[in-house]
Tab-separated table of C-alpha atoms in Angstrom:
chain	number	residue	atom	x	y	z
A	189	UNK	CA	88.323	118.114	121.684
A	190	UNK	CA	90.279	116.582	118.798
A	191	UNK	CA	89.198	113.481	116.908
A	192	UNK	CA	92.038	111.470	118.428
A	193	UNK	CA	91.167	112.533	121.975
A	194	UNK	CA	87.454	111.919	121.548
A	195	UNK	CA	87.990	108.429	120.174
A	196	UNK	CA	90.380	107.427	122.923
A	197	UNK	CA	88.061	108.647	125.651
A	198	UNK	CA	85.114	106.874	124.021
A	199	UNK	CA	86.868	103.541	124.528
A	200	UNK	CA	85.938	103.073	128.152
A	201	UNK	CA	85.828	99.532	129.591
A	202	UNK	CA	82.959	100.604	131.856
A	203	UNK	CA	80.683	101.061	128.832
A	204	UNK	CA	80.981	97.350	127.963
A	205	UNK	CA	80.781	97.756	124.178
A	206	UNK	CA	81.860	94.423	122.690
A	207	UNK	CA	82.350	95.545	119.077
A	208	UNK	CA	85.499	97.352	117.904
A	209	UNK	CA	85.679	99.210	114.576
A	210	UNK	CA	89.139	100.247	113.358
A	211	UNK	CA	89.580	103.027	110.773
A	212	UNK	CA	92.817	103.195	108.738
A	213	UNK	CA	93.768	106.272	106.667
A	214	UNK	CA	95.657	106.374	103.382
A	215	UNK	CA	98.884	107.658	101.843
A	216	UNK	CA	100.114	110.926	103.384
A	217	UNK	CA	97.052	110.698	105.607
A	218	UNK	CA	96.320	111.555	109.208
A	219	UNK	CA	93.496	110.529	111.550
A	220	UNK	CA	91.792	113.844	110.752
A	221	UNK	CA	91.100	112.583	107.217
A	222	UNK	CA	88.707	110.049	108.749
A	223	UNK	CA	86.949	112.544	110.981
A	224	UNK	CA	83.664	112.497	109.076
A	225	UNK	CA	83.635	108.693	108.926
A	226	UNK	CA	84.335	108.417	112.653
A	227	UNK	CA	81.777	111.031	113.684
A	228	UNK	CA	79.088	109.549	111.438
A	229	UNK	CA	79.819	106.101	112.828
A	230	UNK	CA	79.547	107.423	116.380
A	231	UNK	CA	76.263	109.218	115.671
A	232	UNK	CA	74.838	105.967	114.322
A	233	UNK	CA	76.154	103.716	117.091
A	234	UNK	CA	76.532	105.011	120.684
A	235	UNK	CA	79.534	104.417	122.918
A	236	UNK	CA	77.892	101.543	124.819
A	237	UNK	CA	77.443	99.639	121.536
A	238	UNK	CA	80.602	100.318	119.566
A	239	UNK	CA	84.241	101.169	120.232
A	240	UNK	CA	86.049	103.182	117.554
A	241	UNK	CA	89.804	103.187	117.015
A	242	UNK	CA	91.231	105.589	114.435
A	243	UNK	CA	94.714	104.219	113.770
A	244	UNK	CA	97.405	106.877	114.108
A	245	UNK	CA	100.719	105.008	113.934
A	246	UNK	CA	101.155	105.614	110.164
A	247	UNK	CA	100.395	109.335	110.112
A	248	UNK	CA	101.899	111.585	107.460
A	249	UNK	CA	105.106	110.439	105.789
A	250	UNK	CA	105.089	107.195	107.768
A	251	UNK	CA	102.869	105.829	104.990
A	252	UNK	CA	105.982	105.781	102.771
A	253	UNK	CA	107.231	102.823	104.792
A	254	UNK	CA	105.376	100.037	103.025
A	255	UNK	CA	102.242	97.971	103.442
A	256	UNK	CA	103.794	95.364	105.741
A	257	UNK	CA	105.397	97.949	108.054
A	258	UNK	CA	102.152	99.905	108.178
A	259	UNK	CA	100.194	96.700	108.741
A	260	UNK	CA	102.413	95.688	111.640
A	261	UNK	CA	102.036	99.110	113.247
A	262	UNK	CA	98.237	99.005	112.970
A	263	UNK	CA	98.151	95.436	114.279
A	264	UNK	CA	100.174	96.539	117.287
A	265	UNK	CA	97.713	99.382	117.932
A	266	UNK	CA	94.782	96.986	117.749
A	267	UNK	CA	96.409	94.382	119.974
A	268	UNK	CA	97.333	96.959	122.603
A	269	UNK	CA	93.725	98.135	122.751
A	270	UNK	CA	92.305	94.598	122.795
A	271	UNK	CA	94.573	93.658	125.700
A	272	UNK	CA	93.724	96.908	127.508
A	273	UNK	CA	90.010	96.147	127.229
A	274	UNK	CA	90.513	92.555	128.370
A	275	UNK	CA	92.365	93.790	131.449
A	276	UNK	CA	89.540	96.265	132.078
A	277	UNK	CA	86.963	93.486	132.048
A	278	UNK	CA	85.405	94.460	128.708
A	279	UNK	CA	86.768	92.025	126.107
A	280	UNK	CA	85.936	92.567	122.463
A	281	UNK	CA	83.732	89.944	120.801
A	282	UNK	CA	83.335	91.484	117.334
A	283	UNK	CA	85.748	93.303	115.019
A	284	UNK	CA	85.207	95.508	111.968
A	285	UNK	CA	87.859	97.321	109.970
A	286	UNK	CA	87.603	100.130	107.432
A	287	UNK	CA	90.429	101.155	105.108
A	288	UNK	CA	90.614	104.289	102.988
A	289	UNK	CA	92.920	104.327	99.949
A	290	UNK	CA	96.286	102.751	100.914
A	291	UNK	CA	94.734	102.114	104.322
A	292	UNK	CA	92.638	99.353	102.776
A	293	UNK	CA	95.797	97.442	101.809
A	294	UNK	CA	97.306	98.048	105.238
A	295	UNK	CA	94.066	96.767	106.751
A	296	UNK	CA	94.221	93.604	104.626
A	297	UNK	CA	97.730	92.978	105.920
A	298	UNK	CA	96.742	93.677	109.541
A	299	UNK	CA	93.786	91.265	109.549
A	300	UNK	CA	96.102	88.529	108.268
A	301	UNK	CA	98.391	89.068	111.242
A	302	UNK	CA	95.456	89.117	113.670
A	303	UNK	CA	94.166	85.883	112.135
A	304	UNK	CA	97.563	84.191	112.388
A	305	UNK	CA	97.912	85.178	116.041
A	306	UNK	CA	94.621	83.521	116.945
A	307	UNK	CA	92.483	86.588	117.659
A	308	UNK	CA	89.724	85.372	115.352
A	309	UNK	CA	89.264	82.303	117.561
A	310	UNK	CA	87.678	84.519	120.218
A	311	UNK	CA	86.650	87.574	118.162
A	312	UNK	CA	84.128	87.365	115.333
A	313	UNK	CA	85.101	89.414	112.234
A	314	UNK	CA	82.017	91.303	111.046
A	315	UNK	CA	82.576	94.091	108.493
A	316	UNK	CA	85.537	94.656	106.178
A	317	UNK	CA	85.138	97.798	104.063
A	318	UNK	CA	87.401	99.753	101.729
A	319	UNK	CA	86.917	103.176	100.177
A	320	UNK	CA	88.922	104.002	97.030
A	321	UNK	CA	91.546	101.364	97.814
A	322	UNK	CA	93.940	100.347	94.983
A	323	UNK	CA	93.619	96.587	95.497
A	324	UNK	CA	95.429	95.862	92.218
A	325	UNK	CA	98.065	98.551	92.652
A	326	UNK	CA	98.322	101.698	90.558
A	327	UNK	CA	100.209	100.535	87.485
A	328	UNK	CA	98.704	102.414	84.529
A	329	UNK	CA	97.227	99.927	82.026
A	330	UNK	CA	97.861	102.174	79.031
A	331	UNK	CA	100.162	102.179	76.029
A	332	UNK	CA	102.626	104.928	75.234
A	333	UNK	CA	105.763	106.535	76.576
A	334	UNK	CA	103.885	108.768	79.029
A	335	UNK	CA	102.280	105.787	80.762
A	336	UNK	CA	105.517	103.819	80.826
A	337	UNK	CA	107.291	106.892	82.203
A	338	UNK	CA	104.686	107.258	84.947
A	339	UNK	CA	104.888	103.584	85.877
A	340	UNK	CA	108.666	103.833	86.166
A	341	UNK	CA	108.835	107.267	87.803
A	342	UNK	CA	105.964	106.830	90.257
A	343	UNK	CA	107.272	103.512	91.514
A	344	UNK	CA	110.522	105.102	92.595
A	345	UNK	CA	109.275	108.257	94.324
A	346	UNK	CA	107.282	106.797	97.204
A	347	UNK	CA	109.874	104.553	98.840
A	348	UNK	CA	108.628	101.072	99.762
A	349	UNK	CA	104.968	101.981	99.344
A	350	UNK	CA	105.606	103.188	95.792
A	351	UNK	CA	107.380	100.001	94.735
A	352	UNK	CA	104.596	97.939	96.239
A	353	UNK	CA	101.776	99.959	94.663
A	354	UNK	CA	103.433	99.596	91.243
A	355	UNK	CA	104.114	95.882	91.947
A	356	UNK	CA	107.843	96.029	91.264
A	357	UNK	CA	108.808	94.863	94.774
A	358	UNK	CA	109.851	91.390	95.888
A	359	UNK	CA	108.299	90.623	99.251
A	360	UNK	CA	110.568	88.748	101.639
A	361	UNK	CA	111.066	85.062	100.969
A	362	UNK	CA	108.127	84.847	98.528
A	363	UNK	CA	110.061	86.707	95.794
A	364	UNK	CA	106.719	88.137	94.664
A	365	UNK	CA	105.042	91.552	94.992
A	366	UNK	CA	103.310	92.009	98.322
A	367	UNK	CA	99.984	92.684	96.572
A	368	UNK	CA	100.259	89.281	94.914
A	369	UNK	CA	100.901	87.644	98.290
A	370	UNK	CA	97.972	89.525	99.857
A	371	UNK	CA	95.713	87.928	97.233
A	372	UNK	CA	97.190	84.421	97.339
A	373	UNK	CA	94.458	81.894	98.303
A	374	UNK	CA	96.944	80.036	100.488
A	375	UNK	CA	97.955	83.145	102.425
A	376	UNK	CA	96.892	84.166	105.913
A	377	UNK	CA	95.539	87.371	104.361
A	378	UNK	CA	92.918	85.728	102.151
A	379	UNK	CA	91.973	83.329	104.924
A	380	UNK	CA	91.486	86.285	107.255
A	381	UNK	CA	89.326	88.125	104.707
A	382	UNK	CA	87.164	85.041	104.257
A	383	UNK	CA	86.353	85.070	107.968
A	384	UNK	CA	84.505	88.399	107.782
A	385	UNK	CA	80.736	88.257	107.667
A	386	UNK	CA	80.640	90.893	104.929
A	387	UNK	CA	83.203	92.478	102.601
A	388	UNK	CA	82.252	95.705	100.838
A	389	UNK	CA	84.096	98.201	98.694
A	390	UNK	CA	83.287	101.637	97.295
A	391	UNK	CA	84.964	102.749	94.064
A	392	UNK	CA	84.832	106.083	92.250
A	393	UNK	CA	83.871	105.699	88.601
A	394	UNK	CA	85.374	109.037	87.465
A	395	UNK	CA	88.018	111.595	88.399
A	396	UNK	CA	89.911	109.502	90.924
A	397	UNK	CA	93.445	110.400	89.930
A	398	UNK	CA	94.975	108.526	92.861
A	399	UNK	CA	93.201	105.185	92.458
A	400	UNK	CA	91.225	104.582	89.227
A	401	UNK	CA	88.066	102.528	89.056
A	402	UNK	CA	89.562	99.256	87.802
A	403	UNK	CA	91.845	98.885	90.842
A	404	UNK	CA	89.433	100.136	93.523
A	405	UNK	CA	86.624	97.958	92.147
A	406	UNK	CA	88.885	94.933	91.548
A	407	UNK	CA	87.850	94.839	87.884
A	408	UNK	CA	89.430	93.971	84.550
A	409	UNK	CA	87.273	96.477	82.665
A	410	UNK	CA	86.434	100.142	83.071
A	411	UNK	CA	83.025	100.810	81.519
A	412	UNK	CA	83.026	104.413	82.749
A	413	UNK	CA	85.782	105.816	80.517
A	414	UNK	CA	83.199	107.720	78.440
A	415	UNK	CA	79.976	108.352	80.330
A	416	UNK	CA	78.319	109.734	77.196
A	417	UNK	CA	78.241	106.216	75.746
A	418	UNK	CA	76.663	104.395	78.693
A	419	UNK	CA	73.537	104.408	80.831
A	420	UNK	CA	74.046	104.385	84.597
A	421	UNK	CA	71.695	102.563	86.946
A	422	UNK	CA	71.528	103.910	90.492
A	423	UNK	CA	70.038	102.824	93.789
A	424	UNK	CA	66.803	104.753	94.314
A	425	UNK	CA	67.432	105.930	97.859
A	426	UNK	CA	70.995	107.001	97.060
A	427	UNK	CA	70.611	108.302	93.514
A	428	UNK	CA	72.517	109.584	91.635
A	429	UNK	CA	75.617	108.825	93.727
A	430	UNK	CA	75.514	105.068	94.427
A	431	UNK	CA	75.158	102.798	91.418
A	432	UNK	CA	73.368	99.461	91.500
A	433	UNK	CA	76.103	96.938	92.371
A	434	UNK	CA	74.332	94.144	90.482
A	435	UNK	CA	73.805	96.037	87.222
A	436	UNK	CA	75.516	99.431	87.345
A	437	UNK	CA	75.991	100.211	83.652
A	438	UNK	CA	75.089	99.256	80.108
A	439	UNK	CA	75.968	100.641	76.666
A	440	UNK	CA	73.494	103.157	75.335
A	441	UNK	CA	71.057	101.529	72.956
A	442	UNK	CA	71.058	104.549	70.634
A	443	UNK	CA	73.967	106.803	69.856
A	444	UNK	CA	73.699	110.555	70.090
A	445	UNK	CA	73.364	112.176	66.646
A	446	UNK	CA	76.603	113.673	65.375
A	447	UNK	CA	76.602	117.461	65.500
A	448	UNK	CA	77.416	119.478	62.359
A	449	UNK	CA	81.101	120.023	61.688
A	450	UNK	CA	80.907	123.793	62.249
A	451	UNK	CA	79.274	123.300	65.666
A	452	UNK	CA	81.884	120.774	66.711
A	453	UNK	CA	84.739	122.955	65.440
A	454	UNK	CA	83.437	126.056	67.208
A	455	UNK	CA	82.881	124.164	70.465
A	456	UNK	CA	86.344	122.607	70.450
A	457	UNK	CA	87.929	125.961	69.612
A	458	UNK	CA	86.185	127.701	72.496
A	459	UNK	CA	87.202	124.895	74.826
A	460	UNK	CA	90.828	125.228	73.737
A	461	UNK	CA	90.806	129.001	74.248
A	462	UNK	CA	89.481	128.683	77.783
A	463	UNK	CA	92.263	126.217	78.611
A	464	UNK	CA	95.159	128.314	77.288
A	465	UNK	CA	95.776	130.046	80.664
A	466	UNK	CA	95.809	126.663	82.399
A	467	UNK	CA	98.206	125.151	79.874
A	468	UNK	CA	100.491	128.199	80.126
A	469	UNK	CA	100.604	127.890	83.911
A	470	UNK	CA	101.296	124.167	83.693
A	471	UNK	CA	104.179	124.677	81.266
A	472	UNK	CA	105.754	127.078	83.741
A	473	UNK	CA	105.027	125.125	86.909
A	474	UNK	CA	105.558	121.491	85.918
A	475	UNK	CA	109.385	121.641	85.657
A	476	UNK	CA	109.653	123.409	89.014
A	477	UNK	CA	107.123	121.092	90.653
A	478	UNK	CA	108.851	118.008	89.217
A	479	UNK	CA	112.236	119.036	90.612
A	480	UNK	CA	110.729	119.870	94.011
A	481	UNK	CA	108.772	116.591	94.046
A	482	UNK	CA	111.851	114.558	93.130
A	483	UNK	CA	113.997	116.193	95.815
A	484	UNK	CA	111.308	115.757	98.460
A	485	UNK	CA	110.728	112.145	97.394
A	486	UNK	CA	114.433	111.415	97.733
A	487	UNK	CA	114.506	112.913	101.216
A	488	UNK	CA	111.377	111.068	102.299
A	489	UNK	CA	112.628	107.767	100.847
A	490	UNK	CA	115.881	108.137	102.792
A	491	UNK	CA	113.975	108.862	106.009
A	492	UNK	CA	111.580	106.023	105.294
A	493	UNK	CA	114.430	103.530	104.885
A	494	UNK	CA	115.818	104.651	108.238
A	495	UNK	CA	112.411	104.223	109.899
A	496	UNK	CA	112.020	100.772	108.381
A	497	UNK	CA	115.429	99.746	109.739
A	498	UNK	CA	114.464	100.953	113.210
A	499	UNK	CA	111.118	99.171	112.903
A	500	UNK	CA	112.858	95.933	111.927
A	501	UNK	CA	115.026	96.231	115.037
A	502	UNK	CA	112.059	96.954	117.310
A	503	UNK	CA	111.137	94.753	120.233
A	504	UNK	CA	108.196	92.436	119.854
A	505	UNK	CA	108.428	92.295	116.062
A	506	UNK	CA	109.060	88.559	116.085
A	507	UNK	CA	105.381	88.048	116.845
A	508	UNK	CA	104.541	89.413	113.396
A	509	UNK	CA	107.156	87.502	111.406
A	510	UNK	CA	105.061	84.414	110.879
A	511	UNK	CA	104.616	82.171	107.799
A	512	UNK	CA	102.584	84.074	105.224
A	513	UNK	CA	101.641	81.106	103.035
A	514	UNK	CA	100.041	78.021	104.469
A	515	UNK	CA	100.943	75.219	102.066
A	516	UNK	CA	103.777	73.922	99.911
A	517	UNK	CA	102.765	75.554	96.672
A	518	UNK	CA	104.455	78.882	97.331
A	519	UNK	CA	107.635	77.879	95.456
A	520	UNK	CA	105.661	77.031	92.319
A	521	UNK	CA	103.753	80.310	92.599
A	522	UNK	CA	107.001	82.247	92.977
A	523	UNK	CA	108.553	80.696	89.860
A	524	UNK	CA	105.437	81.188	87.739
A	525	UNK	CA	105.178	84.732	89.057
A	526	UNK	CA	108.677	85.511	87.786
A	527	UNK	CA	107.735	84.378	84.279
A	528	UNK	CA	104.506	86.406	84.442
A	529	UNK	CA	106.417	89.577	85.323
A	530	UNK	CA	108.775	89.132	82.368
A	531	UNK	CA	105.915	88.314	80.019
A	532	UNK	CA	103.873	91.375	81.009
A	533	UNK	CA	106.691	93.898	80.637
A	534	UNK	CA	105.136	95.369	77.474
A	535	UNK	CA	101.848	97.211	77.980
A	536	UNK	CA	98.824	97.610	75.712
A	537	UNK	CA	95.627	99.628	75.886
A	538	UNK	CA	93.300	96.620	75.843
A	539	UNK	CA	93.611	92.908	75.321
A	540	UNK	CA	92.321	91.299	72.109
A	541	UNK	CA	88.641	90.429	72.331
A	542	UNK	CA	89.385	86.731	71.964
A	543	UNK	CA	91.570	86.632	75.058
A	544	UNK	CA	89.646	85.468	78.092
A	545	UNK	CA	91.122	86.739	81.351
A	546	UNK	CA	88.647	84.714	83.417
A	547	UNK	CA	90.038	81.385	82.287
A	548	UNK	CA	89.398	78.487	84.619
A	549	UNK	CA	93.014	77.448	84.117
A	550	UNK	CA	94.016	79.963	86.785
A	551	UNK	CA	95.896	78.739	89.804
A	552	UNK	CA	93.307	77.607	92.336
A	553	UNK	CA	95.856	77.002	95.046
A	554	UNK	CA	94.382	76.012	98.384
A	555	UNK	CA	90.783	76.960	97.534
A	556	UNK	CA	89.802	73.475	98.642
A	557	UNK	CA	91.355	74.207	102.037
A	558	UNK	CA	88.941	77.016	102.868
A	559	UNK	CA	85.978	75.221	104.464
A	560	UNK	CA	84.390	78.390	105.824
A	561	UNK	CA	84.646	80.249	102.534
A	562	UNK	CA	81.742	80.048	100.128
A	563	UNK	CA	83.496	80.651	96.832
A	564	UNK	CA	81.742	83.330	94.843
A	565	UNK	CA	83.231	83.936	91.409
A	566	UNK	CA	81.903	87.347	90.516
A	567	UNK	CA	83.188	88.170	87.057
A	568	UNK	CA	84.468	91.692	86.709
A	569	UNK	CA	84.692	91.337	82.929
A	570	UNK	CA	81.698	92.450	80.890
A	571	UNK	CA	81.365	91.329	77.284
A	572	UNK	CA	80.235	94.831	76.296
A	573	UNK	CA	83.472	96.472	77.448
A	574	UNK	CA	87.065	95.685	76.457
A	575	UNK	CA	89.449	94.090	78.909
A	576	UNK	CA	92.200	96.361	80.188
A	577	UNK	CA	95.826	95.446	79.552
A	578	UNK	CA	96.591	94.524	83.126
A	579	UNK	CA	99.461	92.275	84.127
A	580	UNK	CA	98.886	88.556	84.608
A	581	UNK	CA	99.473	89.079	88.330
A	582	UNK	CA	96.670	91.633	88.429
A	583	UNK	CA	94.289	89.267	86.623
A	584	UNK	CA	95.155	86.627	89.203
A	585	UNK	CA	94.486	89.090	92.035
A	586	UNK	CA	91.038	89.773	90.544
A	587	UNK	CA	90.182	86.082	90.379
A	588	UNK	CA	91.337	85.389	93.921
A	589	UNK	CA	89.666	88.414	95.497
A	590	UNK	CA	86.443	87.762	93.578
A	591	UNK	CA	86.493	84.232	94.945
A	592	UNK	CA	86.496	85.634	98.465
A	593	UNK	CA	83.528	87.785	97.521
A	594	UNK	CA	83.332	91.572	97.737
A	595	UNK	CA	80.113	93.526	97.299
A	596	UNK	CA	81.186	96.309	94.951
A	597	UNK	CA	79.498	99.716	94.983
A	598	UNK	CA	80.423	102.073	92.126
A	599	UNK	CA	80.246	105.730	93.203
A	600	UNK	CA	79.447	108.626	90.866
A	601	UNK	CA	80.573	111.953	92.332
A	602	UNK	CA	80.002	114.834	89.897
A	603	UNK	CA	80.235	118.034	91.934
A	604	UNK	CA	83.963	117.902	92.658
A	605	UNK	CA	86.902	116.672	90.610
A	606	UNK	CA	88.814	115.459	93.659
A	607	UNK	CA	86.620	112.403	94.073
A	608	UNK	CA	89.320	110.490	95.924
A	609	UNK	CA	88.897	112.862	98.864
A	610	UNK	CA	85.183	113.479	98.397
A	611	UNK	CA	84.197	109.813	98.715
A	612	UNK	CA	84.818	109.903	102.483
A	613	UNK	CA	84.319	113.670	102.967
A	614	UNK	CA	87.989	114.032	103.860
A	615	UNK	CA	87.335	117.664	104.729
A	616	UNK	CA	84.263	119.820	105.040
A	617	UNK	CA	83.658	121.293	101.585
A	618	UNK	CA	80.330	121.965	99.848
A	619	UNK	CA	81.608	120.043	96.834
A	620	UNK	CA	82.143	116.963	99.004
A	621	UNK	CA	78.474	116.628	100.010
A	622	UNK	CA	77.980	113.686	97.652
A	623	UNK	CA	80.445	111.795	99.817
A	624	UNK	CA	77.955	112.104	102.665
A	625	UNK	CA	75.565	110.007	100.597
A	626	UNK	CA	78.288	107.352	100.306
A	627	UNK	CA	78.863	107.341	104.062
A	628	UNK	CA	75.114	107.188	104.718
A	629	UNK	CA	74.806	104.166	102.439
A	630	UNK	CA	77.724	102.466	104.187
A	631	UNK	CA	76.181	102.957	107.621
A	632	UNK	CA	72.570	102.214	106.698
A	633	UNK	CA	73.001	99.374	104.221
A	634	UNK	CA	76.282	97.530	104.792
A	635	UNK	CA	77.657	98.126	108.304
A	636	UNK	CA	76.322	95.570	110.750
A	637	UNK	CA	76.643	96.092	114.463
């Protein structure tokens, strides 16, 4: 029996489970990517205690279609199931949602829609969790032509999702990137997040080529650029994979002695020799792969635009086209956002040490209107590590999301270089076993039934 079939048959009104957990996959993903998460969740919590829905409406290339389109599709899936269970006499009383990679952003959009439609008046939001989700987008905070080229090229090869992940989109009437709107304190999305009993995220500290640490951990620094210069602190029961969220890293008190020049020269020479075959293959393959990627991206973007048009014309969509911002300050935010985008057009490696990105002068729009939200300003900037050259919009996202309060778990996966897949055991590979430790921590320490 497939994952999809098993999860649908497990949602049986006769079993009277009152808690629904929704799993949302990432870019180019399918429900099968979440198979280990779903099976582990089911082993921990039986069918009479927990319903599991693995969202399937954004499978494959449908993830090109943008965060809002994906969020509306997932919301529709959730609402259909909620209504089905109500009609079967087994209404849901508690809701949890888990997003992997892009799925975490889609999940943030979906909970805003559910909140705006009144579902949280009868359903208690419990757990909101993301794994390797690029909350700040994927704009590379580096200097140089290669980084600028990637920021420009990548944004235009993934249709709507690409523009949104690189924050070059203008979202509907807000005239701002959708990621900025998702993190606006006056938005339905932040208000929905604040309703959850707990908010947790897991972020790879190394080798996540799809979503680097700073964006998955909602941080303005990356202390893990050179692991030889820092000491890692782990949680005893989950060592060495899960780092202590309260104090994960510190600079080494003593530096390693410098090796003799001959030793360093010999080592670097041997390393270069071993990489020559790889470099030769890359020189031959990169031009071909780039052309193929560009052609495929053009085709997929064309198909995505067609799907979006059909989605916009779909019946029942009016129920999701609701006001996104809940006060009159959106115009001011839009204007200031335009100036911020112009001002941040030129990138740098790091900001000057004297520049404080956690200034209290930040826009605190509508924070006073969140009576149920205990503001928790968890600084992601450490004095021992330089601040990344993020855009002003990204710094604002960090402040706003930190105010909501996420528990952040850095993850150190060493046995496989594809940590983005390993963190959720996206497939059964021996090198992905460290991801099982991550999933065990999630189920034993953070997920509340």
